[in-house]
Tab-separated table of C-alpha atoms in Angstrom:
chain	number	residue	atom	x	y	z
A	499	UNK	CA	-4.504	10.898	10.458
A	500	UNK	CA	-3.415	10.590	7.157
A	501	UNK	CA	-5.624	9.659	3.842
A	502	UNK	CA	-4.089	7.795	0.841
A	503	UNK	CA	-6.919	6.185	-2.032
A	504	UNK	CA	-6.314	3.657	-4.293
A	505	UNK	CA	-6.064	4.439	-8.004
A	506	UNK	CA	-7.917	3.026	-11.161
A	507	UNK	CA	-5.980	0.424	-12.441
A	508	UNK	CA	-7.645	-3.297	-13.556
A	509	UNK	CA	-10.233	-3.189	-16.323
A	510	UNK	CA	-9.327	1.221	-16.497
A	511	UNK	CA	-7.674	3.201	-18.971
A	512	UNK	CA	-4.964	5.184	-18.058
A	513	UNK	CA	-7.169	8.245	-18.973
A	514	UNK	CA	-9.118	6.831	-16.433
A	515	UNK	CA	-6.114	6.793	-13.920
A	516	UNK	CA	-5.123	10.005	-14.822
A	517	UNK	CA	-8.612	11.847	-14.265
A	518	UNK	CA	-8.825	9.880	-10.383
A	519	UNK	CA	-5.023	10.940	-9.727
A	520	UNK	CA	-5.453	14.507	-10.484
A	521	UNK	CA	-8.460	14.757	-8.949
A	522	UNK	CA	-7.298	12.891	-5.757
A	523	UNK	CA	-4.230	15.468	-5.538
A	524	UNK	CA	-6.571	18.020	-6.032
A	525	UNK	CA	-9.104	17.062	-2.909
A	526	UNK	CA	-6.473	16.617	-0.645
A	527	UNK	CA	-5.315	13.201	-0.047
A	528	UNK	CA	-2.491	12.375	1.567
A	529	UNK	CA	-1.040	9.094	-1.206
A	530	UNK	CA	-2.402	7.993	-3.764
A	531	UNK	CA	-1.929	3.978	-4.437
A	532	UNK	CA	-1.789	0.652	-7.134
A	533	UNK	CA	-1.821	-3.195	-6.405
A	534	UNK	CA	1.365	-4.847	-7.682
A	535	UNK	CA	0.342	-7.603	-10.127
A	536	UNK	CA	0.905	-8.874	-13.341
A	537	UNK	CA	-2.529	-10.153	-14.067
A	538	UNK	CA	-5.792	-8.577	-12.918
A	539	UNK	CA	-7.150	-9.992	-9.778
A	540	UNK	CA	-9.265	-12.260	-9.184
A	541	UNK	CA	-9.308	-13.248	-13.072
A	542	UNK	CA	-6.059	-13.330	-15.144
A	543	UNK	CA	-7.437	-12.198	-18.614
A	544	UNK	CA	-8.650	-8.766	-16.799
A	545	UNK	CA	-6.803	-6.087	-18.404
A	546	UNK	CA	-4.510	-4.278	-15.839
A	547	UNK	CA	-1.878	-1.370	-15.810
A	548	UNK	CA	1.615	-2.346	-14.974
A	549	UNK	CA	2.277	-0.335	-10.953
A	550	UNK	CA	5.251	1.337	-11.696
A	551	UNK	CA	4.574	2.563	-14.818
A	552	UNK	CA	1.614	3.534	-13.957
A	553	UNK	CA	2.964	5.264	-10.642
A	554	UNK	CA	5.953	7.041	-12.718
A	555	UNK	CA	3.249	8.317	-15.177
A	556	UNK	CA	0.992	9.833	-12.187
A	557	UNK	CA	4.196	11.509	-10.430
A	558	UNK	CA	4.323	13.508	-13.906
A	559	UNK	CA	0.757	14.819	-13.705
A	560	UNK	CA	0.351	14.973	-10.261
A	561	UNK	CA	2.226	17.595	-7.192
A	562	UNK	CA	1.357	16.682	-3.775
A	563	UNK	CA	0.489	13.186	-3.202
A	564	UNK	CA	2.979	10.597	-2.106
A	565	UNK	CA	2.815	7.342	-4.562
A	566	UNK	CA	2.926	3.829	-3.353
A	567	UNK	CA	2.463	0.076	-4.298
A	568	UNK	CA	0.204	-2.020	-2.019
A	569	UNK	CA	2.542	-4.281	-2.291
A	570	UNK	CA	5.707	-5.015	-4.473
A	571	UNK	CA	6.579	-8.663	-4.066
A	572	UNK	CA	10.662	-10.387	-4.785
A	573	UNK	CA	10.835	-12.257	-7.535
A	574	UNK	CA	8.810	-9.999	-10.196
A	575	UNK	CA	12.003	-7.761	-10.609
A	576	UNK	CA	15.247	-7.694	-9.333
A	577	UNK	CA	15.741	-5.636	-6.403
A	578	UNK	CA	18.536	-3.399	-7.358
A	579	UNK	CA	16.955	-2.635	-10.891
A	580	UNK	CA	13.317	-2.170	-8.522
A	581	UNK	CA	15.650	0.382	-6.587
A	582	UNK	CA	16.584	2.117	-9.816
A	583	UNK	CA	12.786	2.363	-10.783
A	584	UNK	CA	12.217	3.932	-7.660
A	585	UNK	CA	14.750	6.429	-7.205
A	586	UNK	CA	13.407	6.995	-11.212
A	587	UNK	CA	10.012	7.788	-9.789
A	588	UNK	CA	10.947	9.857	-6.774
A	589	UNK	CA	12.677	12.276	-9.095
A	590	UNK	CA	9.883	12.705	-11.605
A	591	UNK	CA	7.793	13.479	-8.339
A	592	UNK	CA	9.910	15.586	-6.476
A	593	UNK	CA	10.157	13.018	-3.712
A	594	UNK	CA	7.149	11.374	-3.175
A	595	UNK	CA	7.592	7.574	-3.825
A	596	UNK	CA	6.938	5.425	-0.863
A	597	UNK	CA	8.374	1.501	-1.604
A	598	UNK	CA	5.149	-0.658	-0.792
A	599	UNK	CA	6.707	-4.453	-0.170
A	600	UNK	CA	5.022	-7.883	0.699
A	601	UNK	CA	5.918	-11.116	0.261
A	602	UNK	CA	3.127	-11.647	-2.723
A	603	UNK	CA	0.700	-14.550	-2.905
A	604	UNK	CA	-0.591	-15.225	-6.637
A	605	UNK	CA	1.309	-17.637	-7.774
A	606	UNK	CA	-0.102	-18.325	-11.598
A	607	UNK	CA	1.008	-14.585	-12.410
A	608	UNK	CA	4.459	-15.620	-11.460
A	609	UNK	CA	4.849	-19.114	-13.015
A	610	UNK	CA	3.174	-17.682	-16.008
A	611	UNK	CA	5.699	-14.937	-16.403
A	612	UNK	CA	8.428	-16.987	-15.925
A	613	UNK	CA	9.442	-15.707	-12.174
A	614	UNK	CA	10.516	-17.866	-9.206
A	615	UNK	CA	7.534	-18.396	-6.206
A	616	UNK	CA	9.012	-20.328	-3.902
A	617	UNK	CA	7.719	-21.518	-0.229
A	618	UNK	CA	6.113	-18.561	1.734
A	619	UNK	CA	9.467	-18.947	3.873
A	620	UNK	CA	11.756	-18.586	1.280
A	621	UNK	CA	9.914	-15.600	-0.137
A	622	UNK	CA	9.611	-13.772	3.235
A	623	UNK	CA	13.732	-14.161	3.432
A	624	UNK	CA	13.590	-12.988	-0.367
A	625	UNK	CA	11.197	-9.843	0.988
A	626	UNK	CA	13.915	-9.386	3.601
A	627	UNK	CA	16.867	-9.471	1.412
A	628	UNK	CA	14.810	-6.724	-0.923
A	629	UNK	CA	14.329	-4.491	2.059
A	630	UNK	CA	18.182	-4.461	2.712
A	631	UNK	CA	19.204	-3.958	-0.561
A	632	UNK	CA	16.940	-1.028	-1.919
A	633	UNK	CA	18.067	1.034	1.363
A	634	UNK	CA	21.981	0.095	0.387
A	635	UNK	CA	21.413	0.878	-3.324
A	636	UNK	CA	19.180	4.671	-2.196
A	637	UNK	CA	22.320	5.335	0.714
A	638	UNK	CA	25.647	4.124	-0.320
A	639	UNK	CA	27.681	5.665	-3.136
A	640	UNK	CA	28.075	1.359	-4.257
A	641	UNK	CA	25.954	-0.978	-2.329
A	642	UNK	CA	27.322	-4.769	-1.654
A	643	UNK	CA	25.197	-7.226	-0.635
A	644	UNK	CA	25.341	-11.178	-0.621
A	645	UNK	CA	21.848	-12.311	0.525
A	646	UNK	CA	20.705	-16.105	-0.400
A	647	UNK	CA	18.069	-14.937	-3.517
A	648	UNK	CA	19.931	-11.638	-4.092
A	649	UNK	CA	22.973	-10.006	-4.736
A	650	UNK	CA	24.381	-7.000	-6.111
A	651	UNK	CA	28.185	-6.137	-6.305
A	652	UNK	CA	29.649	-2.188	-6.112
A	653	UNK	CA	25.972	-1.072	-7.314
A	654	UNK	CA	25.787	2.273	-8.268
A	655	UNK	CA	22.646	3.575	-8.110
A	656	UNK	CA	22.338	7.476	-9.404
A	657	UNK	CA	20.984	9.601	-9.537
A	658	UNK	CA	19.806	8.495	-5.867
A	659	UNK	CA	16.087	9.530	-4.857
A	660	UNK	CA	14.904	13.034	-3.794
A	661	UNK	CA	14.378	11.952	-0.374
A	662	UNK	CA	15.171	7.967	1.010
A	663	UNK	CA	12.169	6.735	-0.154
A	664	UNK	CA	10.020	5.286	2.992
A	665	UNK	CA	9.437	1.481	2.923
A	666	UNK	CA	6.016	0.189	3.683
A	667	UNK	CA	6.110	-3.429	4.557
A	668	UNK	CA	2.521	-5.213	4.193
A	669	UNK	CA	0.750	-8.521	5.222
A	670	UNK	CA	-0.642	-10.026	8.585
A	671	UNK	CA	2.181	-12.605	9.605
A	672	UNK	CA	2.584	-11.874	13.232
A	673	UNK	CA	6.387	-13.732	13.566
A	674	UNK	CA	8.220	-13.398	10.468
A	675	UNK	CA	6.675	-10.824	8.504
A	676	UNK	CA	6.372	-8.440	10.987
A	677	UNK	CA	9.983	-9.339	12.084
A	678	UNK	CA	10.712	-7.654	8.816
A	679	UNK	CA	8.541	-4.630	9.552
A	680	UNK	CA	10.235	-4.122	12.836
A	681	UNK	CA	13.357	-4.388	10.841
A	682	UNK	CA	12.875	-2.210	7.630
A	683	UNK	CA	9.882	-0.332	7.745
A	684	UNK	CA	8.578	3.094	8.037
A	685	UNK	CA	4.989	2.083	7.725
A	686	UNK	CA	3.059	-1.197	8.540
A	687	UNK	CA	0.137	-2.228	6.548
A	688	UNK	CA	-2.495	-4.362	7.800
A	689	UNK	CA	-4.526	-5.771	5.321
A	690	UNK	CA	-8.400	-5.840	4.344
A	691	UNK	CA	-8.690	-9.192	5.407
A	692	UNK	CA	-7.866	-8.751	8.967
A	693	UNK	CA	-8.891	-5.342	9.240
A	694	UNK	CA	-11.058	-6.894	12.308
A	695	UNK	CA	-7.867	-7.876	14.141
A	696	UNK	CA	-5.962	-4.350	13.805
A	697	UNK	CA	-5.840	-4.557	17.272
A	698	UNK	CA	-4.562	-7.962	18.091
A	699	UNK	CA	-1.867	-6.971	15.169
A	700	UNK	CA	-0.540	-3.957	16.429
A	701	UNK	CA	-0.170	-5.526	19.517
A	702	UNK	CA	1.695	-8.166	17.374
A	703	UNK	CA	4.047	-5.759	16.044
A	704	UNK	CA	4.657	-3.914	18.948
A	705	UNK	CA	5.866	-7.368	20.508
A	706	UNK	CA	8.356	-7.402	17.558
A	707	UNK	CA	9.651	-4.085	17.819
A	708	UNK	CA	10.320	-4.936	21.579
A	709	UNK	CA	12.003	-7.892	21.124
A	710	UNK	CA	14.278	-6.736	18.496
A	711	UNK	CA	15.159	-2.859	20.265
A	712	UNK	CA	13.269	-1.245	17.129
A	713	UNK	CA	11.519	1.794	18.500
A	714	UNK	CA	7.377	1.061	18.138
A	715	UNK	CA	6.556	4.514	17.762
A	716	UNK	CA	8.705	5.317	14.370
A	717	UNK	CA	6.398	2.519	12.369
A	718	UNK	CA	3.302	4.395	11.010
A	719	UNK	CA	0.461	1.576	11.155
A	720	UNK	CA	-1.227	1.874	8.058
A	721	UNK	CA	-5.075	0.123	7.037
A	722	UNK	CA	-6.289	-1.119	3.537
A	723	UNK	CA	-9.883	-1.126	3.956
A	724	UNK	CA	-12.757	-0.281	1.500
A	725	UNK	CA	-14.811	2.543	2.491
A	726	UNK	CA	-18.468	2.992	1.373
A	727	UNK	CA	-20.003	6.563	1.875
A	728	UNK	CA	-23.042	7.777	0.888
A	729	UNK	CA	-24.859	10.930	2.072
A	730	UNK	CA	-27.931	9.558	4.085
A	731	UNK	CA	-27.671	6.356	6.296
A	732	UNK	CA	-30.313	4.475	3.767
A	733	UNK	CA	-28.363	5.439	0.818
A	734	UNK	CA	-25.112	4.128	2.624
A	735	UNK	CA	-27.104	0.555	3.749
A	736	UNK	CA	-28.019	-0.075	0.129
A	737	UNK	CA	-24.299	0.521	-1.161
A	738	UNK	CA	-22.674	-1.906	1.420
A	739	UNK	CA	-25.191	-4.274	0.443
A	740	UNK	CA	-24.056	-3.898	-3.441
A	741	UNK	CA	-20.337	-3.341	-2.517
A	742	UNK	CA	-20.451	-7.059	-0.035
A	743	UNK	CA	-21.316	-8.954	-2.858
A	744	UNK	CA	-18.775	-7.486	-5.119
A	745	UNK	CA	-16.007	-7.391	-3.114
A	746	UNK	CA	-16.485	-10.815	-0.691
A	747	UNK	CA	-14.308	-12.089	1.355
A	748	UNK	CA	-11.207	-10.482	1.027
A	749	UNK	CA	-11.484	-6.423	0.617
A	750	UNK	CA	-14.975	-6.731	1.691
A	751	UNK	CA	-14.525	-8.973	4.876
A	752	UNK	CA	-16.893	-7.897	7.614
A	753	UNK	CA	-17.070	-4.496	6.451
A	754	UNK	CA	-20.904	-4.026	8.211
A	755	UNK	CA	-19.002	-4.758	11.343
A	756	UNK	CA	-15.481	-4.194	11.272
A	757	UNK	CA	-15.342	-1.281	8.336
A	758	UNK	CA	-15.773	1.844	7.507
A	759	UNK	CA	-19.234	2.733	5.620
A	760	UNK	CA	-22.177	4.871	6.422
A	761	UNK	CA	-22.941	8.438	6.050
A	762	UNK	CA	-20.278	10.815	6.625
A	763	UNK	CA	-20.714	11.120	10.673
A	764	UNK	CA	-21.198	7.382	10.886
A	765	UNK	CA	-17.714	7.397	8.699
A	766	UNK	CA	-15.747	9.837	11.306
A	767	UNK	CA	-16.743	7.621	13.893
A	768	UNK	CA	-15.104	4.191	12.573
A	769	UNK	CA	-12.355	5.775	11.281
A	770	UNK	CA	-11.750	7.597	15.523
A	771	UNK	CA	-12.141	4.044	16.223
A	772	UNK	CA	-9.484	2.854	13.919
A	773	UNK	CA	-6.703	5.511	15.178
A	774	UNK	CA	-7.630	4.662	18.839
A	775	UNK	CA	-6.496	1.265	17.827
A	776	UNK	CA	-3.343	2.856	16.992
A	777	UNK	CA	-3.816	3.300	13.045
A	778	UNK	CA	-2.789	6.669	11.612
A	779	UNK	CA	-3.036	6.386	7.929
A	780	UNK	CA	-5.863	4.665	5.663
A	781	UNK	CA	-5.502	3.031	2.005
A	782	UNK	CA	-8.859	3.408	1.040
A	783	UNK	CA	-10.447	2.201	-1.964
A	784	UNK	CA	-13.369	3.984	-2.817
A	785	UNK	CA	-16.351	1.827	-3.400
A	786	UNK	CA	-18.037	3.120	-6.914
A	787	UNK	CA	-17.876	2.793	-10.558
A	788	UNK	CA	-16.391	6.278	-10.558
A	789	UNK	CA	-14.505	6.688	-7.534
A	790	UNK	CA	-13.961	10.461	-7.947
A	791	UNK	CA	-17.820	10.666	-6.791
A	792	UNK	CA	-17.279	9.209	-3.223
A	793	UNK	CA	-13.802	10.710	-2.903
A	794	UNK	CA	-15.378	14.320	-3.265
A	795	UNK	CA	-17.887	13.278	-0.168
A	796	UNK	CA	-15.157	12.076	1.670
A	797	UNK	CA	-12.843	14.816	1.669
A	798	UNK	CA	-15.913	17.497	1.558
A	799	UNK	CA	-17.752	15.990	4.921
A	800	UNK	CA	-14.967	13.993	6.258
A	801	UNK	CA	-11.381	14.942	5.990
A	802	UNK	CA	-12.133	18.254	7.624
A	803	UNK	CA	-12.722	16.261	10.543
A	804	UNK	CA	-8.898	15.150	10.469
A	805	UNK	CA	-7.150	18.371	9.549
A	806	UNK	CA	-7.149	20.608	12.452
């Protein structure tokens, strides 16, 4: 089981960022993690850090942890230029970056920047096409590709990455997004939203995989989820309570019964239920002003649990 935490990024400083990423690398976290958006979510005046900027400033400060975007969608950058960025970041990090990609969703951050957001269809092809050509442009001494959004011609793209940077692919479609997955990916994401239908999607994706020869077992399936920990069970009951009405419907969908809170034992238990579902890694976002606090209980009382 593997641990990645979401950093500080809308309405935080970068000292902010900086502090939680060290720290995180420090505890022992598997990948640390930033949303992909233009304007802060839910409300577009919120002040938030650009991903991967931020993520190419963290692989400078940090050594271990693997750095990721939950998710990068087409139509924000180019794909070739987004490989460039990435094979950038993987070398500042020693090989580290994983390529989070989804098919995105808010569209007044991309009319107001001036990008295309077409039909979901369209952008799921676009998703596809980006898939295809970041793994030309991080293989091929000059990748060539003619897809219907994108192209690039003789490409170079060098210095190429420390490693082939894995692709996570992210969202809950069960026919064409996960299509992609079983295509492209290393890692499957399911999101907070239908964290309460992990199963039904993995058994989704696993129907992909079968019908298009892709080997099931070399996806990782990954969970965004919020977790609340506290260190007594009445301390934990008050901070879902405060962390429900923050987060509502979307990271904090049916956390009482679906998520992972509680004190640390209760904790262990959801998150054995999780991996018996077939989920080895966890994007967690810490619920707290200063997620540092949580993250030391978690890896203190938890993660021990996971690292024999």
């Amino acid at each position: 089981m593997r641990f990645g935490v979401t950093l500080p990024q809308i309405k935080r400083s970068w000292a902010e960022a900086r502090a939680a990423a060290v720290e995180f690398d420090r505890l022992g976290y598997d990948s640390v993690w930033v949303c992909d958006h233009v304007y802060g979510v839910p409300a577009p005046n919120l002040p938030i850090l650009e991903a991967w900027s931020e993520l190419a400033a963290v692989a400078a400060v940090t050594e271990r942890v693997e750095l990721g975007t939950l998710v990068t969608p087409p139509f924000f950058r180019n794909p070739a230029v987004l490989a460039k960025q990435i094979a950038t970041v993987d070398q500042i990090s020693g090989g580290r970056a994983i390529a989070g990609l989804g098919a995105g969703w808010n569209a007044p951050e991309f009319e107001a920047y001036g990008c295309a957001f077409p039909s979901l269809g369209e952008r799921m092809r676009a998703l596809d096409e980006t898939c295809e050509i970041l793994r030309r442009m991080w293989t091929e001494e000059r990748a060539t590709f003619e897809g219907k959004h994108f192209s690039v011609r003789g490409a170079y793209c060098e210095p190429k990455p420390v490693r082939r940077p894995p692709i996570l692919v992210g969202g809950g479609g069960e026919r064409v997004l996960m299509g992609i997955a079983a295509r492209h990916a290393d890692l499957w994401n399911n999101l907070a939203v239908f964290q309460g239908q992990l199963a039904k999607k993995v058994e989704a994706l696993r129907r992909r995989c079968d019908e298009l020869r892709r080997d099931f077992a070399e996806i990782e399936v990954s969970q965004q989820c919020v977790v609340v920990i506290a260190p007594d069970a009445a301390a934990a009951k008050e901070a879902l309570a405060r962390a429900e009405k923050i987060y509502g419907g979307h990271m904090g969908a049916a956390i009482a019964e679906h998520g992972i809170w509680g004190e640390p034992a209760r904790v262990i238990e959801r998150i054995e239920a999780h991996r018996a579902l077939g989920c080895t890694k966890l994007v967690i976002e810490f619920f707290g002003r200063d997620t540092r606090e949580p993250a030391r209980l978690f890896a203190e009382k938890v993660l021990p649990a996971f690292r024999s």
